Amino acid sequence: MKTLKLLGTLATAAILTTTLATSAMADFDFDVQGQISAVDNANKTITISGPGGALTIKVLPYTEIKGDDCGAFGQDIYGSFKDLTVGKFVKVEAVPYGGYNAYNQSNSQAIDPATGLPKDMQLTAKEIEWKCYPRAY
């Protein structure tokens, strides 16, 4: 019985540690919204234009690309890089190029302390989403 309690305690501690580590890393990603102004198929990047200027974002093979409320009954549909076209308004959940490692102390000179963004503005997309409905026209 003591062994079972000990295993239960260890399992709970492992789950809490994993949850805390995951939630701590979640602070390093942020949302970027804007209209796609350029698509580079060779380098798998998109350029987003918004009120603050243009931003180039790297799309990786495991980036989740989806359309919100696009299905017949309002469900999400999953897309691919070819669905990212010029003129489409998207919301991108991004991390600095190099992932969470960019925020390590050894790389602190790469982050602009005023904005919290990489100084070279290289970003990697975790998720790209566009809305199908409603539209203005």
Coordinates of N, CA and C in Angstrom, one line a residue:
M1 N 0.8 -1.2 0.0 CA 0.0 0.0 0.0 C 0.9 1.3 0.0
K2 N 2.0 1.2 0.8 CA 2.9 2.4 0.8 C 3.5 2.6 -0.6
T3 N 3.8 1.5 -1.2 CA 4.4 1.7 -2.6 C 3.4 2.3 -3.5
L4 N 2.2 2.0 -3.4 CA 1.2 2.6 -4.3 C 1.0 4.1 -4.0
K5 N 1.0 4.4 -2.7 CA 0.9 5.9 -2.4 C 2.2 6.6 -2.9
L6 N 3.3 6.0 -2.8 CA 4.6 6.6 -3.2 C 4.5 6.8 -4.7
L7 N 4.1 5.8 -5.5 CA 4.0 6.0 -6.9 C 3.0 7.0 -7.3
G8 N 1.9 7.1 -6.6 CA 0.9 8.2 -6.9 C 1.4 9.5 -6.6
T9 N 2.2 9.7 -5.6 CA 2.8 11.0 -5.2 C 3.8 11.4 -6.3
L10 N 4.7 10.4 -6.7 CA 5.7 10.7 -7.8 C 5.0 11.1 -9.1
A11 N 3.9 10.4 -9.5 CA 3.2 10.7 -10.7 C 2.6 12.1 -10.7
T12 N 2.0 12.4 -9.5 CA 1.4 13.8 -9.4 C 2.5 14.8 -9.5
A13 N 3.7 14.6 -8.9 CA 4.8 15.6 -8.9 C 5.3 15.7 -10.4
A14 N 5.4 14.6 -11.1 CA 5.8 14.7 -12.5 C 4.9 15.5 -13.3
I15 N 3.6 15.3 -13.1 CA 2.6 16.0 -13.9 C 2.6 17.5 -13.6
L16 N 2.7 17.8 -12.3 CA 2.8 19.2 -12.0 C 4.1 19.9 -12.5
T17 N 5.2 19.2 -12.5 CA 6.4 19.8 -13.1 C 6.3 20.0 -14.5
T18 N 5.7 19.1 -15.3 CA 5.5 19.2 -16.7 C 4.6 20.4 -17.0
T19 N 3.5 20.5 -16.2 CA 2.5 21.6 -16.4 C 3.2 22.9 -16.2
L20 N 4.0 23.0 -15.1 CA 4.6 24.3 -14.8 C 5.6 24.7 -15.9
A21 N 6.4 23.7 -16.3 CA 7.4 24.0 -17.4 C 6.7 24.4 -18.7
T22 N 5.6 23.8 -19.0 CA 4.9 24.1 -20.3 C 4.3 25.5 -20.1
S23 N 3.7 25.8 -19.0 CA 3.1 27.1 -18.9 C 4.1 28.2 -18.8
A24 N 5.3 27.9 -18.3 CA 6.4 28.9 -18.3 C 6.9 29.2 -19.7
M25 N 6.9 28.2 -20.6 CA 7.4 28.4 -21.9 C 6.3 29.1 -22.7
A26 N 5.1 29.0 -22.4 CA 4.0 29.6 -23.1 C 4.1 31.2 -23.2
D27 N 4.8 31.7 -22.2 CA 5.0 33.2 -22.2 C 5.9 33.7 -23.3
F28 N 6.6 32.9 -23.9 CA 7.5 33.3 -25.0 C 6.9 33.4 -26.3
D29 N 5.7 32.9 -26.5 CA 5.1 33.1 -27.8 C 4.1 34.2 -27.8
F30 N 3.8 34.8 -28.9 CA 2.9 35.9 -29.0 C 2.2 35.9 -30.3
D31 N 1.1 36.7 -30.4 CA 0.3 36.7 -31.6 C 0.6 37.9 -32.5
V32 N 0.6 37.7 -33.8 CA 0.9 38.7 -34.8 C -0.3 38.6 -35.7
Q33 N -0.9 39.8 -36.0 CA -2.0 39.8 -37.0 C -1.7 40.7 -38.1
G34 N -2.2 40.4 -39.3 CA -2.0 41.3 -40.5 C -2.3 40.5 -41.7
Q35 N -2.1 41.2 -42.8 CA -2.4 40.7 -44.1 C -1.2 40.2 -44.8
I36 N -1.3 39.0 -45.4 CA -0.1 38.5 -46.1 C 0.2 39.3 -47.4
S37 N 1.4 39.9 -47.4 CA 1.8 40.7 -48.5 C 2.7 40.0 -49.5
A38 N 3.4 38.9 -49.0 CA 4.3 38.1 -49.9 C 4.4 36.7 -49.4
V39 N 4.6 35.8 -50.3 CA 4.7 34.4 -50.0 C 6.0 33.9 -50.7
D40 N 7.0 33.4 -50.0 CA 8.2 32.9 -50.6 C 8.1 31.3 -50.5
N41 N 7.8 30.7 -51.5 CA 7.6 29.2 -51.5 C 8.9 28.5 -51.4
A42 N 10.0 29.1 -51.9 CA 11.3 28.4 -51.8 C 11.8 28.3 -50.4
N43 N 11.7 29.5 -49.7 CA 12.2 29.5 -48.3 C 11.1 29.2 -47.3
K44 N 9.9 29.0 -47.7 CA 8.7 28.7 -46.8 C 8.5 29.8 -45.8
T45 N 8.5 31.0 -46.3 CA 8.2 32.2 -45.4 C 7.0 33.0 -45.9
I46 N 6.4 33.7 -45.0 CA 5.3 34.6 -45.4 C 5.7 36.0 -44.8
T47 N 5.3 37.0 -45.5 CA 5.5 38.4 -45.1 C 4.2 39.0 -44.7
I48 N 4.0 39.4 -43.5 CA 2.8 40.0 -43.0 C 2.9 41.5 -42.9
S49 N 2.0 42.2 -43.5 CA 2.0 43.7 -43.4 C 0.9 44.1 -42.4
G50 N 1.2 45.0 -41.5 CA 0.3 45.5 -40.6 C 0.6 46.9 -40.2
P51 N -0.1 47.5 -39.2 CA 0.1 48.9 -38.9 C 1.5 49.2 -38.4
G52 N 2.2 48.2 -37.9 CA 3.6 48.4 -37.4 C 4.7 48.2 -38.5
G53 N 4.3 47.8 -39.7 CA 5.2 47.5 -40.7 C 5.2 46.1 -41.2
A54 N 6.2 45.6 -41.9 CA 6.2 44.3 -42.5 C 7.1 43.3 -41.6
L55 N 6.7 42.1 -41.5 CA 7.3 41.1 -40.7 C 7.4 39.8 -41.5
T56 N 8.6 39.2 -41.6 CA 8.7 37.9 -42.3 C 8.7 36.8 -41.2
I57 N 7.9 35.8 -41.5 CA 7.7 34.6 -40.6 C 8.0 33.3 -41.3
K58 N 8.8 32.5 -40.7 CA 9.2 31.2 -41.2 C 8.1 30.2 -40.9
V59 N 7.7 29.4 -41.9 CA 6.7 28.4 -41.7 C 7.4 27.0 -41.8
L60 N 7.2 26.2 -40.7 CA 7.9 24.9 -40.6 C 6.9 23.8 -41.0
P61 N 7.4 22.6 -41.2 CA 6.6 21.5 -41.6 C 5.5 21.2 -40.5
Y62 N 5.8 21.4 -39.2 CA 4.9 21.1 -38.2 C 4.0 22.3 -37.7
T63 N 4.1 23.4 -38.5 CA 3.2 24.6 -38.2 C 1.8 24.2 -38.5
E64 N 0.9 24.5 -37.5 CA -0.5 24.2 -37.7 C -1.1 25.3 -38.5
I65 N -1.7 25.0 -39.6 CA -2.3 26.0 -40.5 C -3.8 25.6 -40.6
K66 N -4.7 26.6 -40.2 CA -6.1 26.2 -40.3 C -7.0 27.4 -40.5
G67 N -8.1 27.1 -41.1 CA -9.2 28.1 -41.3 C -10.2 28.0 -40.3
D68 N -10.6 29.1 -39.7 CA -11.6 29.1 -38.6 C -13.0 29.3 -39.2
D69 N -13.9 28.4 -38.8 CA -15.3 28.5 -39.3 C -15.4 28.4 -40.8
C70 N -14.7 27.5 -41.4 CA -14.6 27.3 -42.8 C -15.4 26.1 -43.3
G71 N -15.7 25.2 -42.5 CA -16.4 23.9 -42.9 C -17.9 24.2 -43.1
A72 N -18.5 23.1 -43.6 CA -20.0 23.2 -43.9 C -20.8 23.6 -42.7
F73 N -20.4 23.1 -41.5 CA -21.1 23.4 -40.3 C -20.4 24.2 -39.3
G74 N -19.5 25.0 -39.8 CA -18.7 26.0 -39.0 C -17.5 25.4 -38.3
Q75 N -17.1 24.2 -38.7 CA -15.9 23.7 -38.1 C -14.6 24.2 -38.7
D76 N -13.5 24.0 -38.0 CA -12.2 24.4 -38.6 C -11.8 23.4 -39.6
I77 N -11.0 23.9 -40.6 CA -10.4 23.0 -41.6 C -8.9 23.3 -41.5
Y78 N -8.2 22.2 -41.8 CA -6.7 22.3 -41.7 C -6.2 22.4 -43.1
G79 N -5.2 23.3 -43.3 CA -4.7 23.6 -44.6 C -3.2 23.3 -44.6
S80 N -2.6 23.8 -45.7 CA -1.1 23.6 -45.9 C -0.5 24.9 -46.3
F81 N 0.7 24.9 -46.6 CA 1.4 26.2 -47.0 C 0.8 26.8 -48.2
K82 N 0.3 26.0 -49.2 CA -0.3 26.5 -50.4 C -1.6 27.3 -50.1
D83 N -2.2 27.1 -49.0 CA -3.4 27.9 -48.6 C -3.1 29.3 -48.2
L84 N -1.8 29.6 -47.9 CA -1.4 31.0 -47.5 C -1.2 31.8 -48.7
T85 N -2.1 32.6 -49.1 CA -2.1 33.4 -50.3 C -2.0 34.9 -50.0
V86 N -1.4 35.6 -50.9 CA -1.3 37.1 -50.8 C -2.7 37.7 -50.6
G87 N -2.9 38.6 -49.7 CA -4.2 39.3 -49.4 C -5.0 38.7 -48.3
K88 N -4.6 37.5 -47.9 CA -5.4 36.8 -46.8 C -5.0 37.4 -45.4
F89 N -6.0 37.7 -44.6 CA -5.7 38.2 -43.3 C -5.6 37.1 -42.3
V90 N -4.4 37.0 -41.6 CA -4.1 35.9 -40.7 C -3.7 36.4 -39.3
K91 N -3.9 35.4 -38.4 CA -3.4 35.6 -37.0 C -2.3 34.5 -36.9
V92 N -1.1 34.9 -36.5 CA 0.0 34.0 -36.4 C 0.4 33.9 -34.9
E93 N 0.5 32.7 -34.4 CA 1.1 32.5 -33.0 C 2.6 32.2 -33.3
A94 N 3.5 33.0 -32.9 CA 4.9 32.9 -33.3 C 5.8 32.9 -32.1
V95 N 7.0 32.3 -32.3 CA 8.1 32.3 -31.4 C 9.3 32.8 -32.1
P96 N 10.3 33.3 -31.4 CA 11.6 33.8 -32.0 C 12.2 32.6 -32.8
Y97 N 12.9 32.9 -33.9 CA 13.6 31.9 -34.7 C 14.6 31.3 -33.8
G98 N 14.6 30.0 -33.7 CA 15.5 29.2 -32.8 C 14.7 28.8 -31.6
G99 N 13.4 29.1 -31.5 CA 12.5 28.6 -30.5 C 12.8 29.3 -29.2
Y100 N 12.4 28.6 -28.1 CA 12.5 29.2 -26.8 C 14.0 29.4 -26.3
N101 N 14.9 28.7 -27.0 CA 16.3 28.9 -26.7 C 16.8 30.4 -26.9
A102 N 16.0 31.1 -27.7 CA 16.4 32.5 -28.0 C 16.4 33.4 -26.7
Y103 N 15.6 32.9 -25.7 CA 15.4 33.6 -24.5 C 16.4 33.2 -23.4
N104 N 17.3 32.3 -23.7 CA 18.3 31.9 -22.7 C 19.2 33.0 -22.4
Q105 N 19.9 33.0 -21.2 CA 20.8 34.1 -20.8 C 21.9 34.3 -21.8
S106 N 22.4 33.2 -22.4 CA 23.5 33.3 -23.4 C 23.1 34.0 -24.6
N107 N 21.8 34.1 -24.9 CA 21.3 34.7 -26.1 C 20.6 36.0 -25.8
S108 N 20.8 36.6 -24.6 CA 20.1 37.8 -24.2 C 20.3 39.0 -25.1
Q109 N 21.5 39.1 -25.7 CA 21.8 40.2 -26.6 C 20.9 40.1 -27.9
A110 N 20.3 39.0 -28.2 CA 19.5 38.8 -29.4 C 18.1 39.4 -29.2
I111 N 17.7 39.6 -28.0 CA 16.3 40.1 -27.7 C 16.3 41.6 -27.3
D112 N 15.5 42.3 -28.0 CA 15.3 43.8 -27.7 C 14.5 43.9 -26.4
P113 N 15.1 44.4 -25.3 CA 14.4 44.5 -24.0 C 13.2 45.4 -24.0
A114 N 13.1 46.3 -24.9 CA 11.9 47.2 -25.0 C 10.7 46.5 -25.5
T115 N 10.9 45.6 -26.5 CA 9.7 45.0 -27.1 C 9.6 43.5 -26.8
G116 N 10.7 42.9 -26.3 CA 10.7 41.5 -26.0 C 10.8 40.6 -27.3
L117 N 11.0 41.2 -28.4 CA 11.1 40.5 -29.7 C 12.5 40.4 -30.1
P118 N 12.8 39.5 -31.0 CA 14.2 39.3 -31.5 C 14.6 40.6 -32.2
K119 N 15.9 41.0 -32.0 CA 16.4 42.2 -32.7 C 16.4 42.1 -34.2
D120 N 16.7 40.8 -34.7 CA 16.7 40.6 -36.1 C 15.3 40.3 -36.7
M121 N 14.3 40.2 -35.8 CA 12.9 40.1 -36.2 C 12.6 38.8 -36.9
Q122 N 13.4 37.7 -36.7 CA 13.2 36.4 -37.3 C 12.2 35.7 -36.4
L123 N 11.1 35.3 -37.0 CA 10.1 34.6 -36.2 C 9.7 33.3 -36.9
T124 N 9.3 32.3 -36.1 CA 8.8 31.0 -36.5 C 7.4 30.9 -36.1
A125 N 6.5 30.4 -37.0 CA 5.1 30.2 -36.8 C 4.8 28.9 -36.1
K126 N 4.1 28.9 -35.0 CA 3.6 27.7 -34.4 C 2.2 27.4 -34.9
E127 N 1.4 28.4 -35.1 CA 0.1 28.3 -35.7 C -0.3 29.5 -36.5
I128 N -0.9 29.2 -37.7 CA -1.4 30.3 -38.5 C -2.9 30.0 -38.8
E129 N -3.7 31.0 -38.5 CA -5.2 30.9 -38.6 C -5.8 32.0 -39.4
W130 N -6.7 31.7 -40.2 CA -7.5 32.8 -40.9 C -9.0 32.5 -40.6
K131 N -9.8 33.5 -40.7 CA -11.2 33.3 -40.5 C -11.9 33.3 -41.9
C132 N -12.9 32.4 -42.0 CA -13.6 32.4 -43.3 C -14.9 33.2 -43.2
Y133 N -15.5 33.3 -42.1 CA -16.7 34.1 -41.9 C -16.7 34.8 -40.6
P134 N -17.3 35.9 -40.4 CA -17.9 36.7 -41.4 C -16.9 37.6 -42.1
R135 N -17.3 38.0 -43.3 CA -16.4 38.9 -44.1 C -17.2 40.2 -44.3
A136 N -16.4 41.3 -44.5 CA -17.0 42.6 -44.8 C -17.6 42.6 -46.2
Y137 N -16.9 42.0 -47.1 CA -17.5 41.9 -48.5 C -16.9 40.7 -49.2

